[in-house]
Structures are given as structure tokens and as C-alpha cells.
Tab-separated table of C-alpha atoms in Angstrom:
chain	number	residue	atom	x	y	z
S	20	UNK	CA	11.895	18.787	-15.630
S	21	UNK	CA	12.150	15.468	-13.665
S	22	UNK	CA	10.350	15.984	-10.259
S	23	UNK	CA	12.168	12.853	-8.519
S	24	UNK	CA	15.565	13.068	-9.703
S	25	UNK	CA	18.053	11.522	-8.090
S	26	UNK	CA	15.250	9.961	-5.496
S	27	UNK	CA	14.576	6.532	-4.392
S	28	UNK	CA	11.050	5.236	-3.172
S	29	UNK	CA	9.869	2.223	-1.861
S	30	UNK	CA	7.537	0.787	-3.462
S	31	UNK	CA	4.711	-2.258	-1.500
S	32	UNK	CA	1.868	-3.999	-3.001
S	33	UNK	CA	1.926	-4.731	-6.002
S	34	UNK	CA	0.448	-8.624	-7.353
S	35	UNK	CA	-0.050	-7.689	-10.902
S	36	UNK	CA	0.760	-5.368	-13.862
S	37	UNK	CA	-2.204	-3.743	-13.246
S	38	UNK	CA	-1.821	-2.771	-9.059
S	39	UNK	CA	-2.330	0.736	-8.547
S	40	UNK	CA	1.137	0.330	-6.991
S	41	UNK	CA	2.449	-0.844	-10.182
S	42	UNK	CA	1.004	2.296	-11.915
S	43	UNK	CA	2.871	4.621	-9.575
S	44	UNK	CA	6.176	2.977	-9.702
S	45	UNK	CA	6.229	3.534	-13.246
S	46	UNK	CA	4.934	7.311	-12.533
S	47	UNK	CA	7.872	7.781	-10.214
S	48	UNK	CA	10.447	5.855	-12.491
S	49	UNK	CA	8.932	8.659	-15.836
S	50	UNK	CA	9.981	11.647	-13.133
S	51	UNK	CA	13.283	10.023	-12.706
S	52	UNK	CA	13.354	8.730	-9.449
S	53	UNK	CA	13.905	4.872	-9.390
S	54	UNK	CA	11.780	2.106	-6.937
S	55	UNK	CA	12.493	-0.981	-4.605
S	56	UNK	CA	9.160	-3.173	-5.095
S	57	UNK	CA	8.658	-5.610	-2.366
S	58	UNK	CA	6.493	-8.376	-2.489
S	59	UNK	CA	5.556	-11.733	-0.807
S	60	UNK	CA	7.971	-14.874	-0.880
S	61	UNK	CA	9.785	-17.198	0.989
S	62	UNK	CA	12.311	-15.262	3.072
S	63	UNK	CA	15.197	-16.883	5.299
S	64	UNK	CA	12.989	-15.823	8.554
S	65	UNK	CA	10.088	-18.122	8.121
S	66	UNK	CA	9.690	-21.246	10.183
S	67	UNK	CA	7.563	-24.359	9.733
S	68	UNK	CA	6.209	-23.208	6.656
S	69	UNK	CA	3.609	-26.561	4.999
S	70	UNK	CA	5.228	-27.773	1.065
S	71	UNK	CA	1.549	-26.336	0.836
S	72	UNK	CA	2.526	-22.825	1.713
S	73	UNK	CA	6.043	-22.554	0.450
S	74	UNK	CA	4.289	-23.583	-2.956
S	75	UNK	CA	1.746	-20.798	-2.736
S	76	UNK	CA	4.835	-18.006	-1.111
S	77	UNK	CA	7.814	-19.256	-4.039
S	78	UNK	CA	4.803	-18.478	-6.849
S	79	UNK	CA	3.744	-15.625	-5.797
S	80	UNK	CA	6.691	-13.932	-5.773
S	81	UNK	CA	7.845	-15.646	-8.801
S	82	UNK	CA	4.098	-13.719	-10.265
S	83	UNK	CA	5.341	-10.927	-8.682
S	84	UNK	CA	8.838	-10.260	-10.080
S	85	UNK	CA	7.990	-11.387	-13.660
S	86	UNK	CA	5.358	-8.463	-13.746
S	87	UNK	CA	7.982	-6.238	-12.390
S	88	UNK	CA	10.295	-6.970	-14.977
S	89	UNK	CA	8.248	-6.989	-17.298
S	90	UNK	CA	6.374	-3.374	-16.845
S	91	UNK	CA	9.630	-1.297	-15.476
S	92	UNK	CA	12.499	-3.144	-16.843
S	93	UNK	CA	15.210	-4.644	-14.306
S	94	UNK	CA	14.262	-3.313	-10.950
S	95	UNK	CA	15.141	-4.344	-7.500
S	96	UNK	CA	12.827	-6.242	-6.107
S	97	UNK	CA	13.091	-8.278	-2.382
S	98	UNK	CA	10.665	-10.533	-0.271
S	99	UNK	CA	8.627	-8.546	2.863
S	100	UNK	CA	6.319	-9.859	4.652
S	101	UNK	CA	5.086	-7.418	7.068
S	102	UNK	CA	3.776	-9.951	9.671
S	103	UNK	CA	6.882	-10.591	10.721
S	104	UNK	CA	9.017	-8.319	12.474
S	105	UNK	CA	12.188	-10.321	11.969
S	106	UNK	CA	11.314	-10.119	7.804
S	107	UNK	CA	11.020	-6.650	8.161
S	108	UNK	CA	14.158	-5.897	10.165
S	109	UNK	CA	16.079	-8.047	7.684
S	110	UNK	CA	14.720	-6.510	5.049
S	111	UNK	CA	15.631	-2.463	6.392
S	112	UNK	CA	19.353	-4.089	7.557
S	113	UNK	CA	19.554	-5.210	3.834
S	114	UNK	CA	19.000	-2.061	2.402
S	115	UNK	CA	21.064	-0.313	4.607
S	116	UNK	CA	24.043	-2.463	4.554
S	117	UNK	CA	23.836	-1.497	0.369
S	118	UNK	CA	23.921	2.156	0.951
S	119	UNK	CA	20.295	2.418	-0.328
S	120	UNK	CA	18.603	5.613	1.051
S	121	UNK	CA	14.991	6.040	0.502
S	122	UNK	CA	12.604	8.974	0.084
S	123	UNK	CA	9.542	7.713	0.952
S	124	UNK	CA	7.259	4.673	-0.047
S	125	UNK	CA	3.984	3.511	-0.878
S	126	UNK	CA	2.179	1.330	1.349
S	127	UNK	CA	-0.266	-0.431	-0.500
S	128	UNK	CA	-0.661	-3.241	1.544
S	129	UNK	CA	-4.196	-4.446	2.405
S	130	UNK	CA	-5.429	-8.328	3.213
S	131	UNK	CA	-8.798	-9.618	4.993
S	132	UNK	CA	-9.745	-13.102	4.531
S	133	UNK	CA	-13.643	-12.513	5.711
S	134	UNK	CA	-14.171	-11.582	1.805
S	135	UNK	CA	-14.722	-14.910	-0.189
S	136	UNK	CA	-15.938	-15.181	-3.719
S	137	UNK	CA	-16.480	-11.339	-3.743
S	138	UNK	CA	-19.183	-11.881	-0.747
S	139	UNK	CA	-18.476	-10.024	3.020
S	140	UNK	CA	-18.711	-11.892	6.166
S	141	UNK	CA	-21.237	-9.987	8.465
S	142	UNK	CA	-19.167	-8.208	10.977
S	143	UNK	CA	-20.675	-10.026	13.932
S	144	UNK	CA	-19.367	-13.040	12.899
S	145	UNK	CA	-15.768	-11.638	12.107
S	146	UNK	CA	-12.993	-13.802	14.439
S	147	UNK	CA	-10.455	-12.165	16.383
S	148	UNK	CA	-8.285	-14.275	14.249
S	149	UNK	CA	-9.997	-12.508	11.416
S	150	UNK	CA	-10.021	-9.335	12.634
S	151	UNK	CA	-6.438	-8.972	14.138
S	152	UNK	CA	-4.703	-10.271	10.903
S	153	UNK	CA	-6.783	-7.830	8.844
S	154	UNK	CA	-5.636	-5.192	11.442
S	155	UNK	CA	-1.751	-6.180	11.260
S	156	UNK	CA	-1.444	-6.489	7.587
S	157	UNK	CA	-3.411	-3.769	6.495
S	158	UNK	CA	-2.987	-0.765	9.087
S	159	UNK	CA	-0.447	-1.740	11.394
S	160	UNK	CA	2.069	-3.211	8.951
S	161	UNK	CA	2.910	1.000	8.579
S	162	UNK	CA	4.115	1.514	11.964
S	163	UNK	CA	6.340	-1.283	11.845
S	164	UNK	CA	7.828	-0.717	8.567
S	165	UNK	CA	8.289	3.113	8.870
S	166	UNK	CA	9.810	1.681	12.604
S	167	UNK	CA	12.576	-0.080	11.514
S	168	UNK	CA	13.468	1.892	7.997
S	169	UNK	CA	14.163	4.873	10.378
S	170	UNK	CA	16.216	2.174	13.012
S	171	UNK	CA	18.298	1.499	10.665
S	172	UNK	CA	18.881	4.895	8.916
S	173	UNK	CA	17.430	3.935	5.355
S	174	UNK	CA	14.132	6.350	5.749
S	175	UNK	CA	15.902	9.601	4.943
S	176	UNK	CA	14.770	12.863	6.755
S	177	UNK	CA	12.214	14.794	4.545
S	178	UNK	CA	10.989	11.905	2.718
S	179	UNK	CA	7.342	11.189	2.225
S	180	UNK	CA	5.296	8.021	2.932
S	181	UNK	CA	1.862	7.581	1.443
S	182	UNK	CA	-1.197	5.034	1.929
S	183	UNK	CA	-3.883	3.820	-0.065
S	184	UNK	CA	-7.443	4.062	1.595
S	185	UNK	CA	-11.450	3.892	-0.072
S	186	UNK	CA	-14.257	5.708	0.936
S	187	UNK	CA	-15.808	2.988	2.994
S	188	UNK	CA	-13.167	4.102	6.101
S	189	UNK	CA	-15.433	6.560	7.132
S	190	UNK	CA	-19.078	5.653	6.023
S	191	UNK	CA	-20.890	3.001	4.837
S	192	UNK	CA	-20.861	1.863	1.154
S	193	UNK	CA	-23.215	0.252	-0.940
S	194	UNK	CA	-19.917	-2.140	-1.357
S	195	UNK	CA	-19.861	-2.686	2.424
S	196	UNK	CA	-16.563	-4.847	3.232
S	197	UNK	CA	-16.929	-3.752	6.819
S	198	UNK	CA	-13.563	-5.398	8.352
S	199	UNK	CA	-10.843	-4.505	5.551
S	200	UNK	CA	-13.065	-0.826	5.808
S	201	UNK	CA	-12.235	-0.597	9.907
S	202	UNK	CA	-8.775	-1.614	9.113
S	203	UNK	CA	-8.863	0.825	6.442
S	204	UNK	CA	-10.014	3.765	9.453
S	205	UNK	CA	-7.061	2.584	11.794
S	206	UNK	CA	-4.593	2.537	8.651
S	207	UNK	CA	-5.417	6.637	8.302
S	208	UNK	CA	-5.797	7.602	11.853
S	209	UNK	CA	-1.930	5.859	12.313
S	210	UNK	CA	-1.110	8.362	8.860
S	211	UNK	CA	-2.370	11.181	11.005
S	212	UNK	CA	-0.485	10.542	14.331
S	213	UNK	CA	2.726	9.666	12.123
S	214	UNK	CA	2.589	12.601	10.269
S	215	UNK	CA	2.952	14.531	13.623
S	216	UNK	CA	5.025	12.228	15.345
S	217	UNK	CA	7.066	11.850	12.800
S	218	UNK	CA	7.078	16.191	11.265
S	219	UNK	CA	8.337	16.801	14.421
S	220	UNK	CA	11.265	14.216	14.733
S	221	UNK	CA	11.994	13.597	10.976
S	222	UNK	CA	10.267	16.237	8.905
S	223	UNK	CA	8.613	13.252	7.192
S	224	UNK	CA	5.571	13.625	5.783
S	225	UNK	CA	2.213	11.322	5.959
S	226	UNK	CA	-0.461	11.175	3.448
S	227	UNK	CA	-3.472	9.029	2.734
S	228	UNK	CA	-5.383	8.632	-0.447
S	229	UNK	CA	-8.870	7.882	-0.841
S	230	UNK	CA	-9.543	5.762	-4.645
S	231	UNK	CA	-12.514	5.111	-6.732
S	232	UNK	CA	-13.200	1.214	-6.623
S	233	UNK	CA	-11.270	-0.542	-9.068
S	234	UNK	CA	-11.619	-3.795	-10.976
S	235	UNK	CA	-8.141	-3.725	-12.779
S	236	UNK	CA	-5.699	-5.400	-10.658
S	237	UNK	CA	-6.031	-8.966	-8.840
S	238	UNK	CA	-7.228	-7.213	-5.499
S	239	UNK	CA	-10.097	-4.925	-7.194
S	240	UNK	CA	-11.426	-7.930	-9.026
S	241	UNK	CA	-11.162	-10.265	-5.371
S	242	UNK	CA	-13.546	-8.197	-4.322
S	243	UNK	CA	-15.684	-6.113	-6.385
S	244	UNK	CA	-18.438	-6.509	-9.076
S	245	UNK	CA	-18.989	-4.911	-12.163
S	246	UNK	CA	-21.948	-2.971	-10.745
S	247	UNK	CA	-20.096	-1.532	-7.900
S	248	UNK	CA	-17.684	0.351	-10.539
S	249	UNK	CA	-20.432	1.091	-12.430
S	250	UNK	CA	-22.262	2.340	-9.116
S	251	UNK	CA	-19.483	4.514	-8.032
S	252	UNK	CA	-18.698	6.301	-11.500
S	253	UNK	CA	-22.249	7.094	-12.112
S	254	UNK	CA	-22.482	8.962	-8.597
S	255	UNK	CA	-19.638	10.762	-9.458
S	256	UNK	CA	-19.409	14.105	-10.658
S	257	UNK	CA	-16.539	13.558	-12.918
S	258	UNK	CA	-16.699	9.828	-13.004
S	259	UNK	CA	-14.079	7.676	-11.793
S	260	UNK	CA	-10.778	8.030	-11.358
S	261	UNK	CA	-8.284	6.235	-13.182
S	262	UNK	CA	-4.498	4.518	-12.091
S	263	UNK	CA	-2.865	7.187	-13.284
S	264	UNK	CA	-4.727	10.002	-11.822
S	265	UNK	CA	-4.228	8.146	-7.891
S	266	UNK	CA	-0.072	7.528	-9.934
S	267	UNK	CA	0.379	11.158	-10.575
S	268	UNK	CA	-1.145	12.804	-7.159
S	269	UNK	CA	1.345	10.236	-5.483
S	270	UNK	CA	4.168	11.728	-7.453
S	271	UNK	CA	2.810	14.983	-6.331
S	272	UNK	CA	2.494	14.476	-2.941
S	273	UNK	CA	6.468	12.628	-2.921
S	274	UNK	CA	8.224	15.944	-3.799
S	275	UNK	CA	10.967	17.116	-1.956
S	276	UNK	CA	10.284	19.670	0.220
S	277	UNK	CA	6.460	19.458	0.034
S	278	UNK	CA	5.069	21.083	2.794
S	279	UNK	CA	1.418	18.788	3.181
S	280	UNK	CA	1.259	16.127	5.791
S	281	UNK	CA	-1.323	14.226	7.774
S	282	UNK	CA	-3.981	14.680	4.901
S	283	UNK	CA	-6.572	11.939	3.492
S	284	UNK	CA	-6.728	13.173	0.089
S	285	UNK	CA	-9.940	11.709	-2.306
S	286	UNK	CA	-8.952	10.813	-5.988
S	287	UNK	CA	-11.728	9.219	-6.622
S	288	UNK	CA	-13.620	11.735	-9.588
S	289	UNK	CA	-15.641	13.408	-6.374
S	290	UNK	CA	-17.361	9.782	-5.348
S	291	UNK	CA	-17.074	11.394	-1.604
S	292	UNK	CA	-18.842	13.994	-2.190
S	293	UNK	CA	-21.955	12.388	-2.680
S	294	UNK	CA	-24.919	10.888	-0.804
């Protein structure tokens, strides 16, 4: 039996055929549900954009909807970038104005430019440039997306939103990428205020998931060595946990009529468990 019949999710994040994001659209699309992927591009709301950036923007998505295609077949995909309001808006009217309804989404979403060559800028010497980007993509891009998906009717009551988190949101790693991991706290603490704001208005429920580090997709390898994998899945007690185990407790927690909200669940093999 298909657990997401007749359900539609949206689906952020994903740069590669190997995003976790990627893995859990196809999850969802196996349980019959189908998925709106969204990634970055030129949309009709930016201004003064450099040849430079429009360059970087039309490729990217370009990247983006070729490894769409190519892993889930012809799927809608659309431009969001979460930094701007406007982008966002358009993006929920859009939706709306088709008729789409959604049943939750996947916010997968994460950017801090202090990492460089897989080396972290001490925090001390973090920006508030820095530091407030890393905040607005990666934590408070949820507010504003959940914000206007419910303004304009497309977030359907009942539905379920999760986030992706790591271990390093709530102690120190021996991978210690200490602003993307205090963007990472803020991004769960909003899941748990959401998940009662939003129980109470909605009945929509807000989850956060804590993975094992991963080299596979474009992000993992950004930012992560070889050792740190091999770190992590040698302290834990099962080892560590792979796309589709993170794929299929997503599907699990995106279940109608599911009643768990305002958790940070760990599917990371028991990693968190150790010292």
C-alpha cells in the first residue's frame, strides 16, 4: 500500500543527484505521492544582478533541473530563492493560481560562506554579514516560506513540514563548523515554536532530523573530509546512516494524520549517543 497517495510535497534543496533531498523525493514519488523541487535561478524578482551572477544563477538551475529530470522523470520544478520575500510570494501565488495543494515539504536549505576549501572561519571572526546571511538562508528561510504557503492557501491543513539538522546544533563536533551549526540551533528551535504555533492553528506538524555527516552530495563534500565520515561511523553503534534511511523516516514522519510534532529526531546510526 502507497503511504502518500494522492499527496503532494514540496520538495527544497536539492544541487545534485545525490542531495539527501533528492533521495527523499524519489522516496515520496515510490509511495505515490508526487514533488515540486525548487531550486536556485534567475527569477523575474531579482534586480541588478552582475553578467557575473546571472551566469552563476542560469547554471545552477540549469544543474539543477537536468538532475531532476534525470533521477525522477519529468517533474515540476520552479526557481526560489528564499532571500527574497518577493521570490517567495511569487513563487506560493504561482502555485496557488494552478490549483496545486501541498502536504508538506522538505526544507533542506542550508548556506554559510565562512566554510572555504573545507576549512571553518573561527567564530570570532564571523561578520554580521556572515552571520546574518547564514541565519536567513538556513533557519529563517522556514518561517518565511511556511508564511506565505499558508497566505496564500497552498499549505493544506494537516500537512507536515520537515528540516534537516546535524549533531553539531547542540554540542560541539570534532567537525566544528560553528556558524552553519548556530544557524542549525535557531533552524530547530523555529521547528519547535512552529510546531505549536502552527498544531494549534493548522494541525500542521513540525519535525527536525538530525543526519550522520555525509560526503555524497555537492554540500557534504563542500565541507567535510574523508576522516570526519570515517570519524562519525566508527563512533557509532550501528554505523552511519545512509540517504535512504534519513528518505524513508521522512516518508514516515509525512503521513497523513501522524500525530508527532515538534520533535528533533537522530538518523544518524546512534552518532548522538556517544561521547
Amino acid at each position: 500500500m502507497n503511504m502518500l497517495s494522492n499527496q503532494t510535497f514540496l520538495i527544497t534543496g536539492i544541487a545534485d543527484k545525490n542531495s539527501l533531498a533528492m533521495y527523499t523525493a524519489k522516496e515520496i514519488i515510490n509511495q505515490g505521492g508526487k514533488v515540486i523541487c525548487t531550486g536556485l535561478g534567475v527569477s523575474d524578482r531579482h534586480k541588478g544582478l552582475s553578467e557575473k551572477a546571472k551566469m552563476f544563477l542560469t547554471k545552477n538551475f540549469e544543474d539543477f533541473k537536468s538532475a531532476v529530470t534525470k533521477e525522477l522523470g519529468e517533474t515540476q520544478v520552479e526557481i526560489l530563492d528564499v532571500t527574497l520575500d518577493e521570490n517567495i510570494e511569487s513563487f506560493a501565488q504561482k502555485l496557488s493560481q494552478r490549483g496545486i495543494n501541498l502536504n508538506g515539504m522538505l526544507h533542506a536549505i542550508a548556506m554559510d560562506k565562512t566554510i572555504r576549501n573545507k576549512e571553518v572561519k573561527p567564530l570570532i571572526d564571523v561578520t554580521k554579514e556572515e552571520f546574518c546571511d547564514t541565519m536567513d538562508v538556513s533557519a529563517y528561510s522556514l518561517i518565511r516560506l511556511t508564511h506565505y504557503l499558508l497566505k496564500h492557501n497552498v499549505l493544506q491543513s494537516g500537512s507536515s513540514i520537515c528540516s534537516l539538522s546535524y549533531i553539531a546544533a547542540e554540542k560541539v563536533t570534532f567537525h566544528p563548523y560553528r556558524n552553519i551549526s548556530i544557524a542549525k540551533a535557531a533552524l530547530e528551535r523555529i521547528s519547535v515554536e512552529l510546531a505549536d504555533e502552527l498544531g494549534r492553528s493548522h494541525d500542521i506538524r513540525v519535525n527536525v532530523i538530525r543526519f550522520s555527516p555525509y560526503m555524497g552530495s555537492k554540500a557534504g563534500n563542500a565541507t567535510l573530509n574523508i576522516a570526519d565520515v570515517e570519524t562519525s561511523d566508527k563512533m557509532s553503534p550501528l554505523g552511519n546512516a545512509k540517504p535512504m534511511d534519513l528518505a524513508h523516516e521522512i516518508v514516515h514522519l509525512f503521513r497523513p494524520n501522524l500525530r508527532v510534532t515538534g520533535e528533533i529526531r537522530h538518523v544518524d546510526g546512534g552518532y548522538h549517543i556517544t561521547g
